[in-house]
mmCIF file of C-alpha atoms in Angstrom:
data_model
loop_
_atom_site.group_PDB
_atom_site.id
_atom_site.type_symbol
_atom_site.label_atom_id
_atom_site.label_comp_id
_atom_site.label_asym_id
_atom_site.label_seq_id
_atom_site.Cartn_x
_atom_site.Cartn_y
_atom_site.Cartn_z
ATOM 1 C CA UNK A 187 186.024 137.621 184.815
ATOM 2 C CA UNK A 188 184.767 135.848 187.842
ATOM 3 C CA UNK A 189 183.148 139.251 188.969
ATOM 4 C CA UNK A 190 181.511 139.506 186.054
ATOM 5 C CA UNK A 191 179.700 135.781 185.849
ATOM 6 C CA UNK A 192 178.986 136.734 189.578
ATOM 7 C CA UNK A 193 176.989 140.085 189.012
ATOM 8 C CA UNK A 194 175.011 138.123 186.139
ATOM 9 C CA UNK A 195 171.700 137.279 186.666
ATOM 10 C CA UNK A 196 170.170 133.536 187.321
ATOM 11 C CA UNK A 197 168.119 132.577 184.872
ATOM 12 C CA UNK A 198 164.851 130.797 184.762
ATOM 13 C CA UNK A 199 163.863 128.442 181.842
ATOM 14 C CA UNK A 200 160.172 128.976 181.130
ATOM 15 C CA UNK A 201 158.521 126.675 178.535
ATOM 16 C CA UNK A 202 154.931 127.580 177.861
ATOM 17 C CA UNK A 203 152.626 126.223 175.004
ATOM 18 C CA UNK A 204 149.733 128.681 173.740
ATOM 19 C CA UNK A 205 147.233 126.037 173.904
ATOM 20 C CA UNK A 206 148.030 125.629 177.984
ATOM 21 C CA UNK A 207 145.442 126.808 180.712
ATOM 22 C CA UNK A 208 147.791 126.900 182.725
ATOM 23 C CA UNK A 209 150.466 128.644 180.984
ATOM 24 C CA UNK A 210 148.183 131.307 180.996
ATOM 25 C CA UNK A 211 147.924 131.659 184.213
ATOM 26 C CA UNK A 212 151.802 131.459 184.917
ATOM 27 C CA UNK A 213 152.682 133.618 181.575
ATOM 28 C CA UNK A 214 150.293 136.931 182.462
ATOM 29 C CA UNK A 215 152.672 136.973 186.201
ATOM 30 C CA UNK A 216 156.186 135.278 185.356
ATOM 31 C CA UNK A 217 157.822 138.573 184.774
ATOM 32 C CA UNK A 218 156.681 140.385 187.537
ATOM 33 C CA UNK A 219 157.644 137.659 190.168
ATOM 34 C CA UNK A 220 161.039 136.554 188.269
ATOM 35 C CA UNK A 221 161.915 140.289 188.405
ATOM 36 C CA UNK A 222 161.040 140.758 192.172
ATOM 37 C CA UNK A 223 163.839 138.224 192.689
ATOM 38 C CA UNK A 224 166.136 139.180 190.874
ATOM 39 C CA UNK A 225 165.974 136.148 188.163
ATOM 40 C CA UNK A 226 165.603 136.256 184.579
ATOM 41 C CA UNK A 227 163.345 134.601 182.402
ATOM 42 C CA UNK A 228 164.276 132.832 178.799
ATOM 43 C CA UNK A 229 161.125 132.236 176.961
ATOM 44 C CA UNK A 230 160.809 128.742 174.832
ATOM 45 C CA UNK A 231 157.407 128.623 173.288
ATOM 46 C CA UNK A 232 156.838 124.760 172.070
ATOM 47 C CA UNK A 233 154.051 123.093 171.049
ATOM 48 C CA UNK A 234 153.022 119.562 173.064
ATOM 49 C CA UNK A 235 150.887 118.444 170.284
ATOM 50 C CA UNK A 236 153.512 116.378 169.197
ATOM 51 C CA UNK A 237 154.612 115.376 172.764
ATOM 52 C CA UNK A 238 151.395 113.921 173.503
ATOM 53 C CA UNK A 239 150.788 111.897 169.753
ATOM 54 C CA UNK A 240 152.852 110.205 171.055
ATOM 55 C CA UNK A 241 151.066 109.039 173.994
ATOM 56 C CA UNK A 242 148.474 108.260 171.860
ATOM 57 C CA UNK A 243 146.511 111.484 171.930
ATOM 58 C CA UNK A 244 145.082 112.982 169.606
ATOM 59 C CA UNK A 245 143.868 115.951 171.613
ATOM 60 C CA UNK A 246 144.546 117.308 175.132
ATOM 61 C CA UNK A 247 143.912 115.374 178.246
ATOM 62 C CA UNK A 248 141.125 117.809 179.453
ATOM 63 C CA UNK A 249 139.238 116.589 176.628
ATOM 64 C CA UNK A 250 140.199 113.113 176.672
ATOM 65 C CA UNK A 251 139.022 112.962 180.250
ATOM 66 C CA UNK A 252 135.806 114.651 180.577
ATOM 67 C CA UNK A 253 136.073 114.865 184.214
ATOM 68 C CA UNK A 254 139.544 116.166 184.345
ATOM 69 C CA UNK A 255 138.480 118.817 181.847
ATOM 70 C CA UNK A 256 135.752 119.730 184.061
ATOM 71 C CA UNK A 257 137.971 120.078 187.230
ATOM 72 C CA UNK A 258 139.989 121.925 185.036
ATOM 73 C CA UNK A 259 137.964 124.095 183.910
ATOM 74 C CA UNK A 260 136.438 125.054 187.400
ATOM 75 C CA UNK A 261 139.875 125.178 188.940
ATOM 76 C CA UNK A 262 140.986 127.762 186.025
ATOM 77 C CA UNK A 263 138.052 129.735 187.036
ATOM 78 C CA UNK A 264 138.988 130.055 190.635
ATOM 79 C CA UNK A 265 142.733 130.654 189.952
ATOM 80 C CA UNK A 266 141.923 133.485 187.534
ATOM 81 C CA UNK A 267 139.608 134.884 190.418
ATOM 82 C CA UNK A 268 142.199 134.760 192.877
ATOM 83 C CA UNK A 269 144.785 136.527 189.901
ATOM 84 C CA UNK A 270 142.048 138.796 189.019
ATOM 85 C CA UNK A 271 142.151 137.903 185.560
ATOM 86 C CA UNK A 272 139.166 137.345 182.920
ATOM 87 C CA UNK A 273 138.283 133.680 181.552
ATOM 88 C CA UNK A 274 136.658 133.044 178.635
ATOM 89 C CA UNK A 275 137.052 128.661 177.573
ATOM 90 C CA UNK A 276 138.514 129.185 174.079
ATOM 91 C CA UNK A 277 136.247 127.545 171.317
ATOM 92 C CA UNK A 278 137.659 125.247 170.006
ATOM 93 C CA UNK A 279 139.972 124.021 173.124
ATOM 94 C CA UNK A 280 142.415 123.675 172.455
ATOM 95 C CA UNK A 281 143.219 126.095 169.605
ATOM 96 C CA UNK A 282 145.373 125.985 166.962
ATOM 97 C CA UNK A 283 148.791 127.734 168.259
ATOM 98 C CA UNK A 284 151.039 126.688 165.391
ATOM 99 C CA UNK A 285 151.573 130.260 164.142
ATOM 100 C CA UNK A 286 151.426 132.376 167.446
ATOM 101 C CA UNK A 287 154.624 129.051 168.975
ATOM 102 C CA UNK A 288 156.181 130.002 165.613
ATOM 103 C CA UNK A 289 156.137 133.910 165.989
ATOM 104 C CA UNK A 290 157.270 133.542 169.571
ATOM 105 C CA UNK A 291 159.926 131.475 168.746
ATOM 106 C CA UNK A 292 161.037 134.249 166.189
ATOM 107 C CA UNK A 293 160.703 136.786 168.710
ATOM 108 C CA UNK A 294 162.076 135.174 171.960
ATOM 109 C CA UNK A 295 164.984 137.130 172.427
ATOM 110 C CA UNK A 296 163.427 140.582 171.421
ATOM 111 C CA UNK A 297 162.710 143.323 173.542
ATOM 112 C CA UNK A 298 159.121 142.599 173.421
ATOM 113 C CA UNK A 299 158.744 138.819 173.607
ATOM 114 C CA UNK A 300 157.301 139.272 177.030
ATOM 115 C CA UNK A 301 154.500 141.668 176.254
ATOM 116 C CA UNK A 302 153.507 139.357 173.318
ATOM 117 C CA UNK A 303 153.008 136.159 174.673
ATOM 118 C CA UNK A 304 150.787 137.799 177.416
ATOM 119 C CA UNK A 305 148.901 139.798 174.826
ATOM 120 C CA UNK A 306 148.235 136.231 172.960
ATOM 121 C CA UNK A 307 147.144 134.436 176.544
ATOM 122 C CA UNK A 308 145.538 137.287 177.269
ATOM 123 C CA UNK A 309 143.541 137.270 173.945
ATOM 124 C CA UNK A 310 142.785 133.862 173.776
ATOM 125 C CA UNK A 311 141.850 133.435 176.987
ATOM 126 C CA UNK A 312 140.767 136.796 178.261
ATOM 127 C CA UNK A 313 138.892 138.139 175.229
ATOM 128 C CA UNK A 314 138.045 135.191 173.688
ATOM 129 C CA UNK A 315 139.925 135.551 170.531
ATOM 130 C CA UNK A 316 141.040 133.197 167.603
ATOM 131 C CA UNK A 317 144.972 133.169 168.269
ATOM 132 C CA UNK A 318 145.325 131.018 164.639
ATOM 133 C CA UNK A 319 143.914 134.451 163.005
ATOM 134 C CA UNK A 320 146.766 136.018 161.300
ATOM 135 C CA UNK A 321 145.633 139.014 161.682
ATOM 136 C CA UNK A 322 145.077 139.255 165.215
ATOM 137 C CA UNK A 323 148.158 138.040 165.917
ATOM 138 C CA UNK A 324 149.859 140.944 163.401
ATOM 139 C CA UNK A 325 147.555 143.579 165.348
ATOM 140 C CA UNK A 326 149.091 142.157 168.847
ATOM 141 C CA UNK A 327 152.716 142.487 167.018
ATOM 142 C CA UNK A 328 152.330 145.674 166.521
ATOM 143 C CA UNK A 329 150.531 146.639 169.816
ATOM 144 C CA UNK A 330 154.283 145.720 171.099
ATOM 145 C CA UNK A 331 155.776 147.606 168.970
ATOM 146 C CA UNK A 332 157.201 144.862 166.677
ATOM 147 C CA UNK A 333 157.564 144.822 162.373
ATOM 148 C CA UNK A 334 154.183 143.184 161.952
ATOM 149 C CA UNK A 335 155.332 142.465 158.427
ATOM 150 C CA UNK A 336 158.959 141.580 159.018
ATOM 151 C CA UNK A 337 158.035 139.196 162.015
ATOM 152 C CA UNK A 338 155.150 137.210 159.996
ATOM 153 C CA UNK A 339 157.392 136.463 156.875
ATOM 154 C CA UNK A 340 159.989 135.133 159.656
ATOM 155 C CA UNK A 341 157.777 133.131 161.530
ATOM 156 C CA UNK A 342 157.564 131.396 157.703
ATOM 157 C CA UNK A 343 160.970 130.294 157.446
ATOM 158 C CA UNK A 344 161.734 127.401 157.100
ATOM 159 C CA UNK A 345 164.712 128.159 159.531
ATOM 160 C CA UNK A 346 161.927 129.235 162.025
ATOM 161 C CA UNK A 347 159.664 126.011 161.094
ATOM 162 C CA UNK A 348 163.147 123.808 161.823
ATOM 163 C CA UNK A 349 163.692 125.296 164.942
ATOM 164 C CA UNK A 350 160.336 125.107 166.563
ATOM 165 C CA UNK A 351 160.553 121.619 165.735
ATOM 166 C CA UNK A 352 163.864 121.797 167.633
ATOM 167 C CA UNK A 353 162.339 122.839 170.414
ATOM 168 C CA UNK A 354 160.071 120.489 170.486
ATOM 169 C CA UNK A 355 162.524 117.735 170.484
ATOM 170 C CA UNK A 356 164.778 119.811 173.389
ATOM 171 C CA UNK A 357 161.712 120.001 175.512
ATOM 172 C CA UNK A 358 161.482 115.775 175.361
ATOM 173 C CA UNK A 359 165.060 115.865 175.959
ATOM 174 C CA UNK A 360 164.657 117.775 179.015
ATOM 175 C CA UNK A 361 161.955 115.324 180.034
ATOM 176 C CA UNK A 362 159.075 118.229 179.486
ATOM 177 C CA UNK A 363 155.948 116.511 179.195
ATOM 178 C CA UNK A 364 153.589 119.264 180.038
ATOM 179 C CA UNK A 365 152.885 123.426 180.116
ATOM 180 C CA UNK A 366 153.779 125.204 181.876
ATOM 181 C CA UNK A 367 157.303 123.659 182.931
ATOM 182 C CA UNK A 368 160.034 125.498 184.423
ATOM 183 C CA UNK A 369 163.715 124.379 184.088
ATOM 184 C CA UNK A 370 167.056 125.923 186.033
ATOM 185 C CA UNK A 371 170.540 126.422 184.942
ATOM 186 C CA UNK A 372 171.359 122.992 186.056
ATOM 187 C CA UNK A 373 168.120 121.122 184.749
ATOM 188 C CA UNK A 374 166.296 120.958 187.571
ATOM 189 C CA UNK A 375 162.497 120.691 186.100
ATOM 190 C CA UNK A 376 159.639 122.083 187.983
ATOM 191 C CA UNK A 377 155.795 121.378 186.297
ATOM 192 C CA UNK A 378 152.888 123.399 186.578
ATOM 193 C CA UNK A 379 151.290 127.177 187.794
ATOM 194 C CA UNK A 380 151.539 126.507 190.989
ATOM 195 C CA UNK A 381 155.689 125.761 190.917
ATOM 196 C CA UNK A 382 156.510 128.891 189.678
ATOM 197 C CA UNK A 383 157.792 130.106 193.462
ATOM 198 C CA UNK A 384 159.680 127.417 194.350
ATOM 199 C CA UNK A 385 161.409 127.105 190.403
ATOM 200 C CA UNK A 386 162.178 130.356 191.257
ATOM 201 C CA UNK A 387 163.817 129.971 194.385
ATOM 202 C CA UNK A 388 165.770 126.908 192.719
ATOM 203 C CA UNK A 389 167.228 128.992 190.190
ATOM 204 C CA UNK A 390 168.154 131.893 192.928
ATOM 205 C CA UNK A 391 170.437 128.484 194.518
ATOM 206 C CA UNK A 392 172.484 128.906 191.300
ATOM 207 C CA UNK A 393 174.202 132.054 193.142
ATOM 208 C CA UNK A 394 175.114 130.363 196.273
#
């Protein structure tokens, strides 16, 4: 038994909110560098819409602050550069995520949970593409290979709509205030892009 829980795999907590920049940034490599070391990744789409009403916005920061947005923005542009990835600022920013969080949170232990949530970042903020558009997100369900059909009707559960809400309120627990945040097997939190490395090398500490 103790072999066993030694072979297994650390694991990374990785919560990520469609609307985030930044978790576009970290979502389109997380895979790739969690696997070079070894770790595993759990996905937990949430939404921070309702994190930050109650701050007392009504919208995100970078619009709240017009010169935070701008650094932002700019910063976003030399990040993807370095990445080599494309940028297009969503119109409206932020966008509606609602039904992409909710079909990720269906899909978030599936085989292909990690292919969708790039192909979402990747349309939204690669191509430029409405993510609240039902049918783009069915087309991107079954670019991965998932039941288009089966997967919307879930994401319109109420069982699904209860849980995202859940995960909402988990994230706050967990002192989340922000995407994208990283969080270890024993609740260390790490926030932002840039963090990813050394979240990473906390959660490889678990198997010391």
């Amino acid at each position: 038994m103790e072999a066993a829980l030694h072979d297994q795999k650390p694991r990374l907590h990785f919560w990520f909110d469609f609307a985030s920049t930044y978790s576009y940034l970290t979502a389109m490599r997380i895979e790739t560098v969690a696997g070079d070391r070894s770790v595993e990744v759990v996905w937990h789409p949430f939404l921070l819409g309702p994190i930050f009403k109650k701050q007392g916005w009504e919208t995100s920061p970078f619009n709240l602050m017009p010169a935070k947005g701008r650094y932002m923005w700019r910063d976003m542009e030399r990040q993807c550069e370095v990445l080599g990835l494309p940028l297009i600022a969503p119109d409206p920013f932020p966008q509606n995520s609602l039904l992409a969080a909710r079909l990720a949170h269906a899909g978030r232990n599936e085989p292909w949970i990690g292919e969708f949530v790039r192909a979402v970042f990747y349309s939204e903020f690669g191509a430029g593409l409405d993510i609240s558009d039902p049918a783009t997100l069915a087309g991107i369900l079954l670019e991965v290979g998932a039941d288009a059909k089966k997967v919307l009707a879930q994401a319109d559960t109420m069982d699904i709509k209860i849980g995202l809400r859940a995960a909402v309120s988990e994230a706050e627990t967990q002192g989340i205030f922000g995407a994208p945040s990283f969080v270890t097997q024993n609740g260390e939190l790490f926030w932002g892009h840039d963090r990813l490395e050394q979240s990473l090398d906390e959660a490889l500490m678990m198997t010391d």
